[in-house]
mmCIF file of C-alpha atoms in Angstrom:
data_model
loop_
_atom_site.group_PDB
_atom_site.id
_atom_site.type_symbol
_atom_site.label_atom_id
_atom_site.label_comp_id
_atom_site.label_asym_id
_atom_site.label_seq_id
_atom_site.Cartn_x
_atom_site.Cartn_y
_atom_site.Cartn_z
ATOM 1 C CA MET A 1 -28.223 -8.497 17.890
ATOM 2 C CA SER A 2 -25.503 -8.732 20.553
ATOM 3 C CA GLU A 3 -22.876 -5.991 20.923
ATOM 4 C CA THR A 4 -20.168 -8.427 19.814
ATOM 5 C CA ASN A 5 -21.999 -9.248 16.572
ATOM 6 C CA ARG A 6 -22.968 -5.686 15.657
ATOM 7 C CA PRO A 7 -21.353 -4.601 12.362
ATOM 8 C CA ASP A 8 -20.064 -1.461 14.136
ATOM 9 C CA SER A 9 -18.837 -3.209 17.293
ATOM 10 C CA PRO A 10 -15.135 -2.902 18.202
ATOM 11 C CA ARG A 11 -14.511 -6.586 17.448
ATOM 12 C CA ALA A 12 -16.242 -6.501 14.046
ATOM 13 C CA THR A 13 -14.571 -3.233 13.063
ATOM 14 C CA PHE A 14 -11.084 -4.267 14.115
ATOM 15 C CA GLU A 15 -11.315 -7.752 12.613
ATOM 16 C CA ALA A 16 -12.471 -6.312 9.291
ATOM 17 C CA GLY A 17 -8.947 -4.881 9.063
ATOM 18 C CA LYS A 18 -9.897 -1.899 6.895
ATOM 19 C CA VAL A 19 -9.008 0.926 9.281
ATOM 20 C CA TYR A 20 -7.315 -0.918 12.150
ATOM 21 C CA LYS A 21 -4.620 -2.922 10.392
ATOM 22 C CA VAL A 22 -2.017 -5.190 11.994
ATOM 23 C CA GLU A 23 0.738 -3.232 10.262
ATOM 24 C CA THR A 24 -0.371 0.193 11.481
ATOM 25 C CA ILE A 25 -2.530 -0.266 14.594
ATOM 26 C CA CYS A 26 0.256 0.400 17.067
ATOM 27 C CA ALA A 27 3.058 2.971 16.692
ATOM 28 C CA ARG A 28 6.499 2.786 18.272
ATOM 29 C CA ALA A 29 7.611 5.759 20.338
ATOM 30 C CA ASP A 30 10.185 8.109 18.827
ATOM 31 C CA ALA A 31 11.676 10.620 21.240
ATOM 32 C CA GLN A 32 13.210 12.635 18.387
ATOM 33 C CA SER A 33 10.043 12.945 16.322
ATOM 34 C CA ALA A 34 8.350 16.315 15.914
ATOM 35 C CA GLU A 35 5.033 14.595 15.089
ATOM 36 C CA TYR A 36 2.309 15.371 17.618
ATOM 37 C CA ALA A 37 0.978 11.798 17.869
ATOM 38 C CA LEU A 38 4.415 10.366 18.633
ATOM 39 C CA ARG A 39 5.198 13.079 21.167
ATOM 40 C CA LEU A 40 1.878 12.356 22.862
ATOM 41 C CA LEU A 41 2.685 8.646 22.924
ATOM 42 C CA LYS A 42 6.066 9.383 24.487
ATOM 43 C CA ARG A 43 4.336 11.451 27.174
ATOM 44 C CA LYS A 44 1.884 8.629 27.952
ATOM 45 C CA LEU A 45 4.732 6.135 28.272
ATOM 46 C CA GLU A 46 6.494 8.560 30.630
ATOM 47 C CA MET A 47 3.377 8.560 32.812
ATOM 48 C CA VAL A 48 3.451 4.755 32.969
ATOM 49 C CA ILE A 49 7.122 4.768 33.982
ATOM 50 C CA ALA A 50 6.492 7.471 36.607
ATOM 51 C CA HIS A 51 3.728 5.436 38.269
ATOM 52 C CA HIS A 52 5.214 1.987 37.762
ATOM 53 C CA ALA A 53 5.642 -0.335 40.740
ATOM 54 C CA GLU A 54 7.703 -3.518 40.934
ATOM 55 C CA GLY A 55 5.699 -6.547 39.893
ATOM 56 C CA LEU A 56 3.659 -7.648 36.886
ATOM 57 C CA THR A 57 2.578 -4.889 34.473
ATOM 58 C CA LEU A 58 -0.534 -5.191 32.301
ATOM 59 C CA ASP A 59 -0.979 -3.537 28.908
ATOM 60 C CA LEU A 60 -4.729 -3.826 28.380
ATOM 61 C CA CYS A 61 -5.887 -3.721 24.749
ATOM 62 C CA CYS A 62 -2.228 -4.058 23.790
ATOM 63 C CA ALA A 63 -2.815 -4.470 20.025
ATOM 64 C CA THR A 64 0.509 -5.576 18.501
ATOM 65 C CA GLY A 65 2.480 -4.912 21.675
ATOM 66 C CA ALA A 66 4.571 -1.958 20.524
ATOM 67 C CA HIS A 67 4.144 -0.078 23.815
ATOM 68 C CA LEU A 68 5.408 -2.987 25.897
ATOM 69 C CA LEU A 69 8.393 -3.281 23.574
ATOM 70 C CA ASP A 70 9.104 0.423 24.085
ATOM 71 C CA LEU A 71 8.841 -0.040 27.862
ATOM 72 C CA ALA A 72 10.825 -3.283 28.019
ATOM 73 C CA ASP A 73 13.994 -1.597 29.303
ATOM 74 C CA PHE A 74 12.056 -0.125 32.246
ATOM 75 C CA ILE A 75 9.203 -2.524 32.969
ATOM 76 C CA ARG A 76 9.370 -6.297 33.171
ATOM 77 C CA PRO A 77 7.790 -8.782 33.595
ATOM 78 C CA ALA A 78 4.690 -7.718 31.711
ATOM 79 C CA ILE A 79 1.649 -9.121 29.986
ATOM 80 C CA GLY A 80 -0.416 -7.757 27.110
ATOM 81 C CA ILE A 81 -4.065 -8.675 26.553
ATOM 82 C CA ASP A 82 -6.163 -7.975 23.468
ATOM 83 C CA PHE A 83 -9.279 -9.519 21.888
ATOM 84 C CA SER A 84 -7.729 -9.659 18.403
ATOM 85 C CA VAL A 85 -5.951 -12.917 17.566
ATOM 86 C CA PRO A 86 -3.915 -11.356 14.691
ATOM 87 C CA PHE A 87 -2.775 -8.504 16.947
ATOM 88 C CA VAL A 88 -1.708 -10.848 19.749
ATOM 89 C CA ARG A 89 0.068 -13.187 17.352
ATOM 90 C CA LYS A 90 2.077 -10.271 15.933
ATOM 91 C CA ALA A 91 2.896 -9.001 19.438
ATOM 92 C CA ALA A 92 4.180 -12.412 20.542
ATOM 93 C CA ASP A 93 6.282 -12.788 17.383
ATOM 94 C CA ASP A 94 7.850 -9.330 17.759
ATOM 95 C CA ALA A 95 8.634 -9.870 21.445
ATOM 96 C CA ALA A 96 10.281 -13.219 20.671
ATOM 97 C CA ALA A 97 12.306 -11.678 17.853
ATOM 98 C CA ALA A 98 13.530 -8.988 20.251
ATOM 99 C CA GLY A 99 14.515 -11.613 22.842
ATOM 100 C CA HIS A 100 11.994 -10.498 25.467
ATOM 101 C CA SER A 101 10.983 -13.806 27.034
ATOM 102 C CA ASP A 102 9.409 -12.033 30.025
ATOM 103 C CA LEU A 103 6.793 -10.286 27.858
ATOM 104 C CA ARG A 104 3.688 -12.440 27.383
ATOM 105 C CA PHE A 105 0.600 -11.848 25.281
ATOM 106 C CA LEU A 106 -2.873 -13.344 25.647
ATOM 107 C CA VAL A 107 -6.162 -13.173 23.793
ATOM 108 C CA GLY A 108 -8.776 -12.038 26.308
ATOM 109 C CA ASP A 109 -11.870 -9.984 27.066
ATOM 110 C CA ALA A 110 -11.290 -6.661 28.835
ATOM 111 C CA LYS A 111 -14.508 -7.215 30.797
ATOM 112 C CA ALA A 112 -13.436 -10.662 32.016
ATOM 113 C CA LEU A 113 -9.666 -10.612 32.350
ATOM 114 C CA PRO A 114 -7.919 -14.002 32.504
ATOM 115 C CA LEU A 115 -5.976 -12.894 35.587
ATOM 116 C CA THR A 116 -6.246 -13.669 39.273
ATOM 117 C CA ASP A 117 -7.314 -11.131 41.889
ATOM 118 C CA GLY A 118 -4.558 -8.780 43.009
ATOM 119 C CA SER A 119 -1.997 -10.097 40.520
ATOM 120 C CA ILE A 120 -1.115 -6.815 38.769
ATOM 121 C CA ALA A 121 1.168 -4.090 40.126
ATOM 122 C CA THR A 122 0.695 -1.588 37.289
ATOM 123 C CA ALA A 123 -1.851 -1.471 34.466
ATOM 124 C CA TYR A 124 -2.403 0.889 31.583
ATOM 125 C CA CYS A 125 -4.692 1.162 28.583
ATOM 126 C CA PHE A 126 -4.111 3.570 25.692
ATOM 127 C CA SER A 127 -6.579 4.748 23.029
ATOM 128 C CA SER A 128 -9.000 1.855 23.508
ATOM 129 C CA LEU A 129 -11.397 2.399 26.402
ATOM 130 C CA TYR A 130 -13.555 4.806 24.415
ATOM 131 C CA VAL A 131 -14.437 2.105 21.863
ATOM 132 C CA ILE A 132 -15.638 -0.311 24.549
ATOM 133 C CA PRO A 133 -19.317 -0.180 25.561
ATOM 134 C CA ASP A 134 -20.057 -0.372 29.301
ATOM 135 C CA VAL A 135 -16.485 0.654 30.020
ATOM 136 C CA HIS A 136 -17.254 0.759 33.747
ATOM 137 C CA GLN A 137 -17.098 -3.057 33.649
ATOM 138 C CA VAL A 138 -13.518 -2.851 32.364
ATOM 139 C CA ILE A 139 -12.565 -0.463 35.157
ATOM 140 C CA ASP A 140 -14.188 -2.815 37.682
ATOM 141 C CA GLU A 141 -12.063 -5.652 36.289
ATOM 142 C CA LEU A 142 -8.903 -3.579 36.546
ATOM 143 C CA ALA A 143 -9.763 -2.838 40.157
ATOM 144 C CA ARG A 144 -10.139 -6.569 40.766
ATOM 145 C CA VAL A 145 -6.777 -7.574 39.293
ATOM 146 C CA LEU A 146 -4.785 -4.674 40.767
ATOM 147 C CA ARG A 147 -3.008 -5.437 44.004
ATOM 148 C CA PRO A 148 -3.491 -3.042 46.939
ATOM 149 C CA GLY A 149 -1.323 -0.016 46.222
ATOM 150 C CA GLY A 150 -1.248 -0.871 42.512
ATOM 151 C CA ARG A 151 -1.909 1.841 39.942
ATOM 152 C CA ALA A 152 -3.696 2.037 36.589
ATOM 153 C CA ILE A 153 -3.198 4.688 33.907
ATOM 154 C CA LEU A 154 -6.436 5.027 31.926
ATOM 155 C CA ASP A 155 -6.810 6.860 28.610
ATOM 156 C CA LEU A 156 -10.435 8.023 28.246
ATOM 157 C CA GLY A 157 -12.229 10.185 25.672
ATOM 158 C CA ASN A 158 -14.176 13.300 26.675
ATOM 159 C CA ALA A 159 -17.737 13.470 25.281
ATOM 160 C CA ARG A 160 -17.689 17.274 25.558
ATOM 161 C CA SER A 161 -14.741 17.804 23.239
ATOM 162 C CA LEU A 162 -14.384 18.957 19.660
ATOM 163 C CA ASN A 163 -12.773 15.614 18.882
ATOM 164 C CA ALA A 164 -15.921 13.755 19.960
ATOM 165 C CA TYR A 165 -17.967 15.900 17.572
ATOM 166 C CA CYS A 166 -15.612 15.282 14.618
ATOM 167 C CA VAL A 167 -15.618 11.504 15.131
ATOM 168 C CA ARG A 168 -19.302 11.408 14.163
ATOM 169 C CA HIS A 169 -18.261 12.290 10.613
ATOM 170 C CA TYR A 170 -16.041 9.163 10.255
ATOM 171 C CA PRO A 171 -18.357 6.126 9.891
ATOM 172 C CA ASP A 172 -15.425 3.749 9.261
ATOM 173 C CA LEU A 173 -14.173 4.161 12.823
ATOM 174 C CA ALA A 174 -15.250 1.770 15.561
ATOM 175 C CA ARG A 175 -18.343 2.910 17.439
ATOM 176 C CA GLN A 176 -17.311 5.424 20.093
ATOM 177 C CA HIS A 177 -18.388 5.500 23.749
ATOM 178 C CA PHE A 178 -17.141 8.793 25.141
ATOM 179 C CA GLN A 179 -17.730 9.989 28.718
ATOM 180 C CA THR A 180 -17.856 13.353 30.435
ATOM 181 C CA ARG A 181 -15.057 14.122 32.876
ATOM 182 C CA GLY A 182 -17.497 13.770 35.748
ATOM 183 C CA ALA A 183 -18.676 10.353 34.539
ATOM 184 C CA MET A 184 -15.074 9.173 34.171
ATOM 185 C CA ARG A 185 -14.203 10.117 37.720
ATOM 186 C CA LYS A 186 -17.399 8.551 39.043
ATOM 187 C CA MET A 187 -16.667 5.218 37.295
ATOM 188 C CA VAL A 188 -13.182 5.119 38.764
ATOM 189 C CA GLN A 189 -14.400 5.942 42.250
ATOM 190 C CA ASN A 190 -17.305 3.464 42.024
ATOM 191 C CA ALA A 191 -14.744 0.761 41.260
ATOM 192 C CA GLY A 192 -13.095 1.514 44.597
ATOM 193 C CA LEU A 193 -10.087 3.277 43.100
ATOM 194 C CA ALA A 194 -8.623 6.594 44.217
ATOM 195 C CA ILE A 195 -7.673 9.216 41.634
ATOM 196 C CA VAL A 196 -4.013 10.186 41.959
ATOM 197 C CA GLU A 197 -3.587 12.413 38.913
ATOM 198 C CA GLN A 198 -5.521 13.540 35.835
ATOM 199 C CA ARG A 199 -3.938 15.135 32.771
ATOM 200 C CA ALA A 200 -5.726 16.432 29.669
ATOM 201 C CA PHE A 201 -4.531 16.472 26.041
ATOM 202 C CA GLN A 202 -5.896 17.292 22.561
ATOM 203 C CA ILE A 203 -7.763 20.541 22.971
ATOM 204 C CA LEU A 204 -8.201 20.263 19.170
ATOM 205 C CA PRO A 205 -8.711 16.967 17.276
ATOM 206 C CA LEU A 206 -5.317 17.316 15.488
ATOM 207 C CA TRP A 207 -6.161 14.541 13.003
ATOM 208 C CA ALA A 208 -9.620 15.352 11.581
ATOM 209 C CA ASP A 209 -10.496 17.137 8.342
ATOM 210 C CA ARG A 210 -14.280 16.838 8.775
ATOM 211 C CA PRO A 211 -16.720 18.533 8.981
ATOM 212 C CA GLY A 212 -15.512 21.041 6.412
ATOM 213 C CA TRP A 213 -16.991 24.096 8.131
ATOM 214 C CA LEU A 214 -14.584 23.551 11.054
ATOM 215 C CA TRP A 215 -11.576 23.810 8.731
ATOM 216 C CA PRO A 216 -9.958 26.764 10.582
ATOM 217 C CA LEU A 217 -9.650 24.579 13.713
ATOM 218 C CA LEU A 218 -8.741 21.392 11.823
ATOM 219 C CA HIS A 219 -5.913 22.745 9.696
ATOM 220 C CA PRO A 220 -2.711 20.606 9.895
ATOM 221 C CA ARG A 221 -0.716 23.606 11.081
ATOM 222 C CA TRP A 222 -2.267 23.189 14.538
ATOM 223 C CA LYS A 223 -0.407 19.893 14.976
ATOM 224 C CA ARG A 224 2.900 21.644 14.426
ATOM 225 C CA ILE A 225 1.998 24.490 16.772
ATOM 226 C CA LEU A 226 0.562 22.401 19.606
ATOM 227 C CA ALA A 227 3.365 19.820 19.354
ATOM 228 C CA THR A 228 5.923 22.547 20.134
ATOM 229 C CA ARG A 229 7.712 21.812 23.406
ATOM 230 C CA VAL A 230 7.622 24.446 26.124
ATOM 231 C CA GLY A 231 9.283 23.689 29.449
ATOM 232 C CA GLY A 232 9.733 20.024 28.473
ATOM 233 C CA ARG A 233 6.077 19.445 27.544
ATOM 234 C CA MET A 234 3.985 20.050 24.454
ATOM 235 C CA LEU A 235 2.133 23.344 24.205
ATOM 236 C CA ASP A 236 -1.040 21.263 23.849
ATOM 237 C CA GLU A 237 -0.608 19.818 27.338
ATOM 238 C CA TRP A 238 -0.146 23.239 28.896
ATOM 239 C CA ILE A 239 -3.229 24.633 27.143
ATOM 240 C CA SER A 240 -5.402 21.549 27.685
ATOM 241 C CA ASN A 241 -4.824 21.664 31.441
ATOM 242 C CA LEU A 242 -5.774 25.276 31.955
ATOM 243 C CA PRO A 243 -8.666 25.343 34.469
ATOM 244 C CA PHE A 244 -11.158 26.793 31.990
ATOM 245 C CA LEU A 245 -10.199 24.446 29.105
ATOM 246 C CA ARG A 246 -9.461 21.023 30.603
ATOM 247 C CA SER A 247 -13.159 20.095 30.624
ATOM 248 C CA LEU A 248 -13.124 20.555 26.802
ATOM 249 C CA ALA A 249 -9.932 18.627 25.983
ATOM 250 C CA PHE A 250 -10.523 15.218 24.447
ATOM 251 C CA ARG A 251 -7.923 12.881 25.917
ATOM 252 C CA GLN A 252 -8.156 12.472 29.675
ATOM 253 C CA MET A 253 -5.358 10.457 31.286
ATOM 254 C CA ILE A 254 -6.464 9.326 34.730
ATOM 255 C CA VAL A 255 -4.005 7.717 37.129
ATOM 256 C CA CYS A 256 -5.801 5.764 39.849
ATOM 257 C CA GLU A 257 -4.699 3.604 42.753
ATOM 258 C CA LYS A 258 -6.221 0.669 44.575
ATOM 259 C CA PRO A 259 -6.202 1.655 48.252
ATOM 260 C CA VAL A 260 -4.375 -0.437 50.805
ATOM 261 C CA ARG A 261 -6.805 -1.707 53.395
ATOM 262 C CA LYS A 262 -6.023 -0.845 56.971
ATOM 263 C CA ASP A 263 -7.227 -3.603 59.291
#
């Protein structure tokens, strides 16, 4: 059975529409929200803006395009690519309704992007790479389509985190393909990209309630505590990036750059 046709493959799981629904797959950022997930999303969008370069921006695995809509005042033109036809259709409809004619959306394979070499100035991918098998092929493709000096912001899941352990107790989720921090960095470097920055988040899962014996670390109160802002950032970010803890935090945001060749 091919990966695409597996009942637990990303395509099969997403298209079943039971967990990953068109209406809820993609959240809009809310700067005023006290909710951890929305504060984390705001922080990820800030990283994209900080590393953005003039030119075409790619939202890879864009789902229904909410992140590009949130970034539209800062980043245009842009293109979103996702394998799900319903997601892309909703993204295109929402962009048109908002009057953003310079946001385009395509159905495509992350391992074979329908883009020419060196055509992208900035790329990012949120909360998707860890459900793609052989993710190194996706990173290779991003390296191909990035122009020299272009940057990609990659959201990867740490195999040595508490979150990775909890996911095993949720069979309805798409099959996960987590990596160690060392493996992540090696994939990026093997693709010919240089690592500019790496930030860690989610020292605790902050969404799970299984397995039950981990209840003291899975209690909802941790979301409120770790979402607290200290010095302009969430307490979770400060804790997750401590030298002795960052290798255990789940979400690893890696900013990488395609080097400029010197002839």
